[in-house]
PDB file of C-alpha atoms in Angstrom:
ATOM      1  CA  MET V   6      -7.894 -10.572  -3.705  1.00  0.00           C
ATOM      2  CA  THR V   7     -11.101  -8.548  -4.102  1.00  0.00           C
ATOM      3  CA  ALA V   8     -10.286  -6.262  -1.155  1.00  0.00           C
ATOM      4  CA  PHE V   9      -6.776  -5.636  -2.488  1.00  0.00           C
ATOM      5  CA  ALA V  10      -8.187  -4.975  -5.960  1.00  0.00           C
ATOM      6  CA  LYS V  11     -10.704  -2.458  -4.603  1.00  0.00           C
ATOM      7  CA  MET V  12      -7.941  -0.716  -2.658  1.00  0.00           C
ATOM      8  CA  LEU V  13      -5.794  -0.477  -5.806  1.00  0.00           C
ATOM      9  CA  ALA V  14      -8.729   0.755  -7.880  1.00  0.00           C
ATOM     10  CA  SER V  15      -9.430   3.500  -5.326  1.00  0.00           C
ATOM     11  CA  LEU V  16      -5.847   4.828  -5.333  1.00  0.00           C
ATOM     12  CA  SER V  17      -4.875   7.952  -7.186  1.00  0.00           C
ATOM     13  CA  ILE V  18      -2.956   7.391 -10.401  1.00  0.00           C
ATOM     14  CA  TRP V  19      -0.044   9.242  -8.805  1.00  0.00           C
ATOM     15  CA  TRP V  20       0.277   6.670  -5.981  1.00  0.00           C
ATOM     16  CA  ILE V  21       0.200   3.841  -8.502  1.00  0.00           C
ATOM     17  CA  LEU V  22       2.836   5.604 -10.618  1.00  0.00           C
ATOM     18  CA  LEU V  23       5.010   6.102  -7.527  1.00  0.00           C
ATOM     19  CA  GLY V  24       4.679   2.401  -6.694  1.00  0.00           C
ATOM     20  CA  PHE V  25       5.671   1.488 -10.262  1.00  0.00           C
ATOM     21  CA  LEU V  26       8.717   3.735 -10.094  1.00  0.00           C
ATOM     22  CA  ILE V  27       9.820   2.241  -6.765  1.00  0.00           C
ATOM     23  CA  ILE V  28       9.447  -1.316  -8.091  1.00  0.00           C
ATOM     24  CA  LEU V  29      11.298  -0.460 -11.313  1.00  0.00           C
ATOM     25  CA  ALA V  30      14.096   1.247  -9.347  1.00  0.00           C
ATOM     26  CA  ALA V  31      14.460  -1.887  -7.200  1.00  0.00           C
ATOM     27  CA  LEU V  32      14.559  -4.039 -10.345  1.00  0.00           C
ATOM     28  CA  PHE V  33      17.135  -1.694 -11.884  1.00  0.00           C
ATOM     29  CA  LEU V  34      19.393  -2.293  -8.887  1.00  0.00           C
ATOM     30  CA  ALA V  35      18.708  -6.036  -8.855  1.00  0.00           C
ATOM     31  CA  PHE V  36      19.416  -6.429 -12.581  1.00  0.00           C
ATOM     32  CA  GLY V  37      22.652  -4.460 -12.128  1.00  0.00           C
ATOM     33  CA  ARG V  38      24.037  -7.077  -9.711  1.00  0.00           C
ATOM     34  CA  GLY V  39      24.014 -10.067 -12.062  1.00  0.00           C
ATOM     35  CA  GLU V  40      26.719 -10.667 -14.643  1.00  0.00           C
ATOM     36  CA  LYS V  41      24.150 -11.963 -17.122  1.00  0.00           C
ATOM     37  CA  THR V  42      21.494  -9.288 -16.471  1.00  0.00           C
ATOM     38  CA  ARG V  43      23.672  -6.154 -16.240  1.00  0.00           C
ATOM     39  CA  PRO V  44      24.329  -5.811 -20.019  1.00  0.00           C
ATOM     40  CA  VAL V  45      20.611  -6.194 -20.841  1.00  0.00           C
ATOM     41  CA  ARG V  46      19.191  -4.304 -17.857  1.00  0.00           C
ATOM     42  CA  GLY V  47      17.230  -1.850 -20.017  1.00  0.00           C
ATOM     43  CA  GLN V  48      15.538  -4.601 -22.016  1.00  0.00           C
ATOM     44  CA  LEU V  49      14.624  -6.431 -18.813  1.00  0.00           C
ATOM     45  CA  LEU V  50      13.230  -3.225 -17.295  1.00  0.00           C
ATOM     46  CA  VAL V  51      10.971  -2.613 -20.304  1.00  0.00           C
ATOM     47  CA  LEU V  52       9.703  -6.196 -20.146  1.00  0.00           C
ATOM     48  CA  SER V  53       9.217  -5.884 -16.370  1.00  0.00           C
ATOM     49  CA  ALA V  54       7.238  -2.652 -16.768  1.00  0.00           C
ATOM     50  CA  ILE V  55       4.918  -4.309 -19.291  1.00  0.00           C
ATOM     51  CA  CYS V  56       4.419  -7.293 -16.973  1.00  0.00           C
ATOM     52  CA  LEU V  57       3.780  -5.021 -13.970  1.00  0.00           C
ATOM     53  CA  MET V  58       1.129  -3.133 -15.934  1.00  0.00           C
ATOM     54  CA  ALA V  59      -0.544  -6.396 -16.963  1.00  0.00           C
ATOM     55  CA  LEU V  60      -0.454  -7.605 -13.344  1.00  0.00           C
ATOM     56  CA  LEU V  61      -1.999  -4.334 -12.143  1.00  0.00           C
ATOM     57  CA  PHE V  62      -4.832  -4.584 -14.663  1.00  0.00           C
ATOM     58  CA  PHE V  63      -5.355  -8.250 -13.810  1.00  0.00           C
ATOM     59  CA  ILE V  64      -5.625  -7.498 -10.075  1.00  0.00           C
ATOM     60  CA  ILE V  65      -7.948  -4.526 -10.593  1.00  0.00           C
ATOM     61  CA  THR V  66     -10.382  -6.735 -12.550  1.00  0.00           C
ATOM     62  CA  PHE V  67     -11.333  -8.409  -9.265  1.00  0.00           C
ATOM     63  CA  SER V  68     -12.965  -5.112  -8.224  1.00  0.00           C
ATOM     64  CA  PHE V  69     -15.182  -4.966 -11.333  1.00  0.00           C
ATOM     65  CA  LYS V  70     -18.907  -5.363 -10.857  1.00  0.00           C
ATOM     66  CA  GLY V  71     -21.367  -6.308 -13.501  1.00  0.00           C
ATOM     67  CA  SER V  72     -23.232  -9.062 -15.126  1.00  0.00           C
ATOM     68  CA  LYS V  73     -22.204 -11.302 -17.972  1.00  0.00           C
ATOM     69  CA  MET V  74     -22.501  -9.953 -21.464  1.00  0.00           C
ATOM     70  CA  ALA V  75     -22.456 -11.623 -24.849  1.00  0.00           C
ATOM     71  CA  ALA V  76     -20.648 -14.949 -25.013  1.00  0.00           C
ATOM     72  CA  GLY V  77     -20.341 -15.008 -21.215  1.00  0.00           C
ATOM     73  CA  ALA V  78     -17.868 -12.110 -21.176  1.00  0.00           C
ATOM     74  CA  THR V  79     -17.647  -9.539 -18.405  1.00  0.00           C
ATOM     75  CA  ALA V  80     -15.719  -6.295 -18.100  1.00  0.00           C
ATOM     76  CA  ALA V  81     -12.865  -8.341 -16.628  1.00  0.00           C
ATOM     77  CA  THR V  82     -12.595 -10.728 -19.576  1.00  0.00           C
ATOM     78  CA  MET V  83     -10.287  -8.761 -21.871  1.00  0.00           C
ATOM     79  CA  PRO V  84      -7.816  -7.468 -19.252  1.00  0.00           C
ATOM     80  CA  ARG V  85      -7.534 -10.965 -17.820  1.00  0.00           C
ATOM     81  CA  ALA V  86      -7.127 -12.520 -21.257  1.00  0.00           C
ATOM     82  CA  TRP V  87      -4.381 -10.039 -22.174  1.00  0.00           C
ATOM     83  CA  ALA V  88      -2.592 -10.644 -18.859  1.00  0.00           C
ATOM     84  CA  VAL V  89      -2.790 -14.428 -19.162  1.00  0.00           C
ATOM     85  CA  LEU V  90      -1.668 -14.396 -22.795  1.00  0.00           C
ATOM     86  CA  LEU V  91       1.139 -11.993 -21.965  1.00  0.00           C
ATOM     87  CA  ALA V  92       2.722 -14.344 -19.392  1.00  0.00           C
ATOM     88  CA  PRO V  93       4.119 -16.965 -21.838  1.00  0.00           C
ATOM     89  CA  VAL V  94       5.110 -14.246 -24.317  1.00  0.00           C
ATOM     90  CA  ALA V  95       6.981 -12.394 -21.560  1.00  0.00           C
ATOM     91  CA  GLY V  96       8.690 -15.625 -20.540  1.00  0.00           C
ATOM     92  CA  LEU V  97       9.859 -16.238 -24.107  1.00  0.00           C
ATOM     93  CA  CYS V  98      11.038 -12.631 -24.384  1.00  0.00           C
ATOM     94  CA  ALA V  99      12.991 -12.969 -21.137  1.00  0.00           C
ATOM     95  CA  LEU V 100      14.658 -16.139 -22.424  1.00  0.00           C
ATOM     96  CA  ASN V 101      15.538 -14.344 -25.654  1.00  0.00           C
ATOM     97  CA  ILE V 102      16.912 -11.322 -23.782  1.00  0.00           C
ATOM     98  CA  LEU V 103      19.086 -13.535 -21.584  1.00  0.00           C
ATOM     99  CA  SER V 104      20.311 -15.714 -24.473  1.00  0.00           C
ATOM    100  CA  GLU V 105      23.898 -15.543 -25.642  1.00  0.00           C
ATOM    101  CA  SER V 106      22.889 -14.305 -29.087  1.00  0.00           C
ATOM    102  CA  ASN V 107      21.136 -11.186 -27.766  1.00  0.00           C
ATOM    103  CA  GLU V 108      22.796  -7.810 -28.195  1.00  0.00           C
ATOM    104  CA  PRO V 109      23.603  -5.857 -25.012  1.00  0.00           C
ATOM    105  CA  ASP V 110      21.824  -2.565 -24.388  1.00  0.00           C
ATOM    106  CA  ALA V 111      23.063   0.387 -26.381  1.00  0.00           C
ATOM    107  CA  GLY V 112      24.196   3.451 -24.497  1.00  0.00           C
ATOM    108  CA  PHE V 113      21.365   5.684 -23.357  1.00  0.00           C
ATOM    109  CA  GLY V 114      22.724   8.774 -25.063  1.00  0.00           C
ATOM    110  CA  PRO V 115      20.222  10.993 -26.881  1.00  0.00           C
ATOM    111  CA  ARG V 116      17.435   8.384 -26.740  1.00  0.00           C
ATOM    112  CA  TRP V 117      16.211   9.738 -23.387  1.00  0.00           C
ATOM    113  CA  LYS V 118      14.197  12.308 -25.345  1.00  0.00           C
ATOM    114  CA  MET V 119      12.315   9.517 -27.099  1.00  0.00           C
ATOM    115  CA  VAL V 120      11.586   7.775 -23.794  1.00  0.00           C
ATOM    116  CA  VAL V 121      10.268  10.977 -22.212  1.00  0.00           C
ATOM    117  CA  THR V 122       8.234  11.851 -25.316  1.00  0.00           C
ATOM    118  CA  VAL V 123       6.612   8.419 -25.541  1.00  0.00           C
ATOM    119  CA  ALA V 124       5.806   8.407 -21.800  1.00  0.00           C
ATOM    120  CA  ALA V 125       4.281  11.892 -22.062  1.00  0.00           C
ATOM    121  CA  ALA V 126       2.291  10.861 -25.139  1.00  0.00           C
ATOM    122  CA  ILE V 127       0.887   7.815 -23.332  1.00  0.00           C
ATOM    123  CA  PHE V 128      -0.237   9.885 -20.352  1.00  0.00           C
ATOM    124  CA  ALA V 129      -1.673  12.582 -22.648  1.00  0.00           C
ATOM    125  CA  SER V 130      -3.582   9.961 -24.635  1.00  0.00           C
ATOM    126  CA  VAL V 131      -5.103   8.431 -21.507  1.00  0.00           C
ATOM    127  CA  PHE V 132      -5.907  11.900 -20.135  1.00  0.00           C
ATOM    128  CA  LEU V 133      -7.666  12.815 -23.398  1.00  0.00           C
ATOM    129  CA  PHE V 134      -9.972   9.769 -23.227  1.00  0.00           C
ATOM    130  CA  LYS V 135     -12.263  11.844 -21.019  1.00  0.00           C
ATOM    131  CA  TYR V 136     -12.479  14.715 -23.504  1.00  0.00           C
ATOM    132  CA  ILE V 137     -12.158  13.317 -27.047  1.00  0.00           C
ATOM    133  CA  GLY V 138     -12.801   9.628 -26.378  1.00  0.00           C
ATOM    134  CA  TYR V 139     -10.770   6.464 -26.702  1.00  0.00           C
ATOM    135  CA  TYR V 140     -11.024   6.049 -30.463  1.00  0.00           C
ATOM    136  CA  LEU V 141      -9.873   9.520 -31.488  1.00  0.00           C
ATOM    137  CA  SER V 142      -7.289   9.737 -28.702  1.00  0.00           C
ATOM    138  CA  SER V 143      -5.675   6.409 -29.588  1.00  0.00           C
ATOM    139  CA  ALA V 144      -5.687   7.237 -33.318  1.00  0.00           C
ATOM    140  CA  VAL V 145      -3.996  10.609 -32.731  1.00  0.00           C
ATOM    141  CA  PHE V 146      -1.532   8.930 -30.352  1.00  0.00           C
ATOM    142  CA  LEU V 147      -0.572   6.337 -32.957  1.00  0.00           C
ATOM    143  CA  VAL V 148      -0.132   8.916 -35.732  1.00  0.00           C
ATOM    144  CA  LEU V 149       2.018  11.190 -33.558  1.00  0.00           C
ATOM    145  CA  LEU V 150       4.099   8.317 -32.242  1.00  0.00           C
ATOM    146  CA  MET V 151       4.684   6.924 -35.725  1.00  0.00           C
ATOM    147  CA  TRP V 152       5.621  10.410 -36.974  1.00  0.00           C
ATOM    148  CA  PHE V 153       8.024  10.869 -34.060  1.00  0.00           C
ATOM    149  CA  MET V 154       9.626   7.526 -34.914  1.00  0.00           C
ATOM    150  CA  GLU V 155      10.155   8.855 -38.448  1.00  0.00           C
ATOM    151  CA  GLU V 156       7.410   6.950 -40.263  1.00  0.00           C
ATOM    152  CA  ARG V 157       6.436   9.113 -43.222  1.00  0.00           C
ATOM    153  CA  ARG V 158       4.522   6.754 -45.510  1.00  0.00           C
ATOM    154  CA  PRO V 159       0.940   8.064 -45.773  1.00  0.00           C
ATOM    155  CA  ALA V 160      -0.513   4.568 -46.072  1.00  0.00           C
ATOM    156  CA  ALA V 161       1.059   3.535 -42.763  1.00  0.00           C
ATOM    157  CA  LEU V 162       0.187   6.811 -41.009  1.00  0.00           C
ATOM    158  CA  ILE V 163      -3.462   6.361 -41.981  1.00  0.00           C
ATOM    159  CA  GLY V 164      -3.772   2.577 -42.117  1.00  0.00           C
ATOM    160  CA  VAL V 165      -2.368   1.628 -38.713  1.00  0.00           C
ATOM    161  CA  PRO V 166      -4.595   3.976 -36.660  1.00  0.00           C
ATOM    162  CA  VAL V 167      -7.669   3.143 -38.730  1.00  0.00           C
ATOM    163  CA  CYS V 168      -7.057  -0.607 -38.363  1.00  0.00           C
ATOM    164  CA  TRP V 169      -6.481  -0.215 -34.620  1.00  0.00           C
ATOM    165  CA  VAL V 170      -9.669   1.807 -34.126  1.00  0.00           C
ATOM    166  CA  LEU V 171     -11.709  -0.686 -36.167  1.00  0.00           C
ATOM    167  CA  PHE V 172     -10.202  -3.630 -34.284  1.00  0.00           C
ATOM    168  CA  SER V 173     -10.930  -1.954 -30.920  1.00  0.00           C
ATOM    169  CA  TYR V 174     -14.472  -1.094 -31.968  1.00  0.00           C
ATOM    170  CA  PHE V 175     -15.356  -4.588 -33.154  1.00  0.00           C
ATOM    171  CA  VAL V 176     -13.718  -6.402 -30.241  1.00  0.00           C
ATOM    172  CA  PHE V 177     -15.012  -4.179 -27.462  1.00  0.00           C
ATOM    173  CA  ALA V 178     -18.250  -2.645 -28.741  1.00  0.00           C
ATOM    174  CA  LYS V 179     -19.568  -5.393 -30.985  1.00  0.00           C
ATOM    175  CA  PHE V 180     -18.144  -8.627 -29.557  1.00  0.00           C
ATOM    176  CA  LEU V 181     -17.868  -7.879 -25.838  1.00  0.00           C
ATOM    177  CA  PHE V 182     -20.489  -5.086 -25.643  1.00  0.00           C
ATOM    178  CA  ILE V 183     -18.084  -2.916 -23.653  1.00  0.00           C
ATOM    179  CA  ALA V 184     -18.442   0.772 -24.367  1.00  0.00           C
ATOM    180  CA  LEU V 185     -15.100   2.527 -24.511  1.00  0.00           C
ATOM    181  CA  PRO V 186     -15.036   6.193 -23.430  1.00  0.00           C
ATOM    182  CA  ALA V 187     -16.736   8.372 -26.037  1.00  0.00           C
ATOM    183  CA  GLY V 188     -15.441  11.628 -24.576  1.00  0.00           C
ATOM    184  CA  ALA V 189     -17.188  14.805 -23.544  1.00  0.00           C
ATOM    185  CA  LEU V 190     -16.796  16.331 -27.010  1.00  0.00           C
ATOM    186  CA  PHE V 191     -18.706  13.542 -28.788  1.00  0.00           C
ATOM    187  CA  GLU V 192     -21.277  13.229 -26.008  1.00  0.00           C
ATOM    188  CA  ALA V 193     -22.012  16.951 -26.403  1.00  0.00           C
ATOM    189  CA  ILE V 194     -22.292  16.663 -30.202  1.00  0.00           C
ATOM    190  CA  PHE V 195     -24.342  13.473 -30.343  1.00  0.00           C
TER     191      PHE V 195
END
């Protein structure tokens, strides 16, 4: 597993993205064959993409080096915990999606713009980690995404990003002693 993890970690993001797209295209075709899965193919694809991302992060953790930190945690602790906790939640979501009471997928229609915008925002946010750091990048991402999804309440637009940044800071920096990217801008200032 370690050799495979190191190989994955050494790949360009573009090769990983291509692999994801190939797997999702295969799942799209597979879900289209079943009578029960065809009407909810989009929901199953979203769930599959989340599970594939968790699996990728879980596998890559086997390439991490480092010693134990506070409370016996390593750099691999959080990605593995998220992946392991995601498995039963994904299973329950799949059961809910395939249940008789679930609504079938709505037509794609004009929502493709939202999908493309959210995907572009995610990639932009990750790209900006290097320059403005994780905390500022994720806060800006959340505000813009909430605004795009028509959230206009000031308390929500300020509260959600602030709570997320504080949660991330305390979990990673204070509890696990894992430094998230500060960004070139803040490294130059401080």
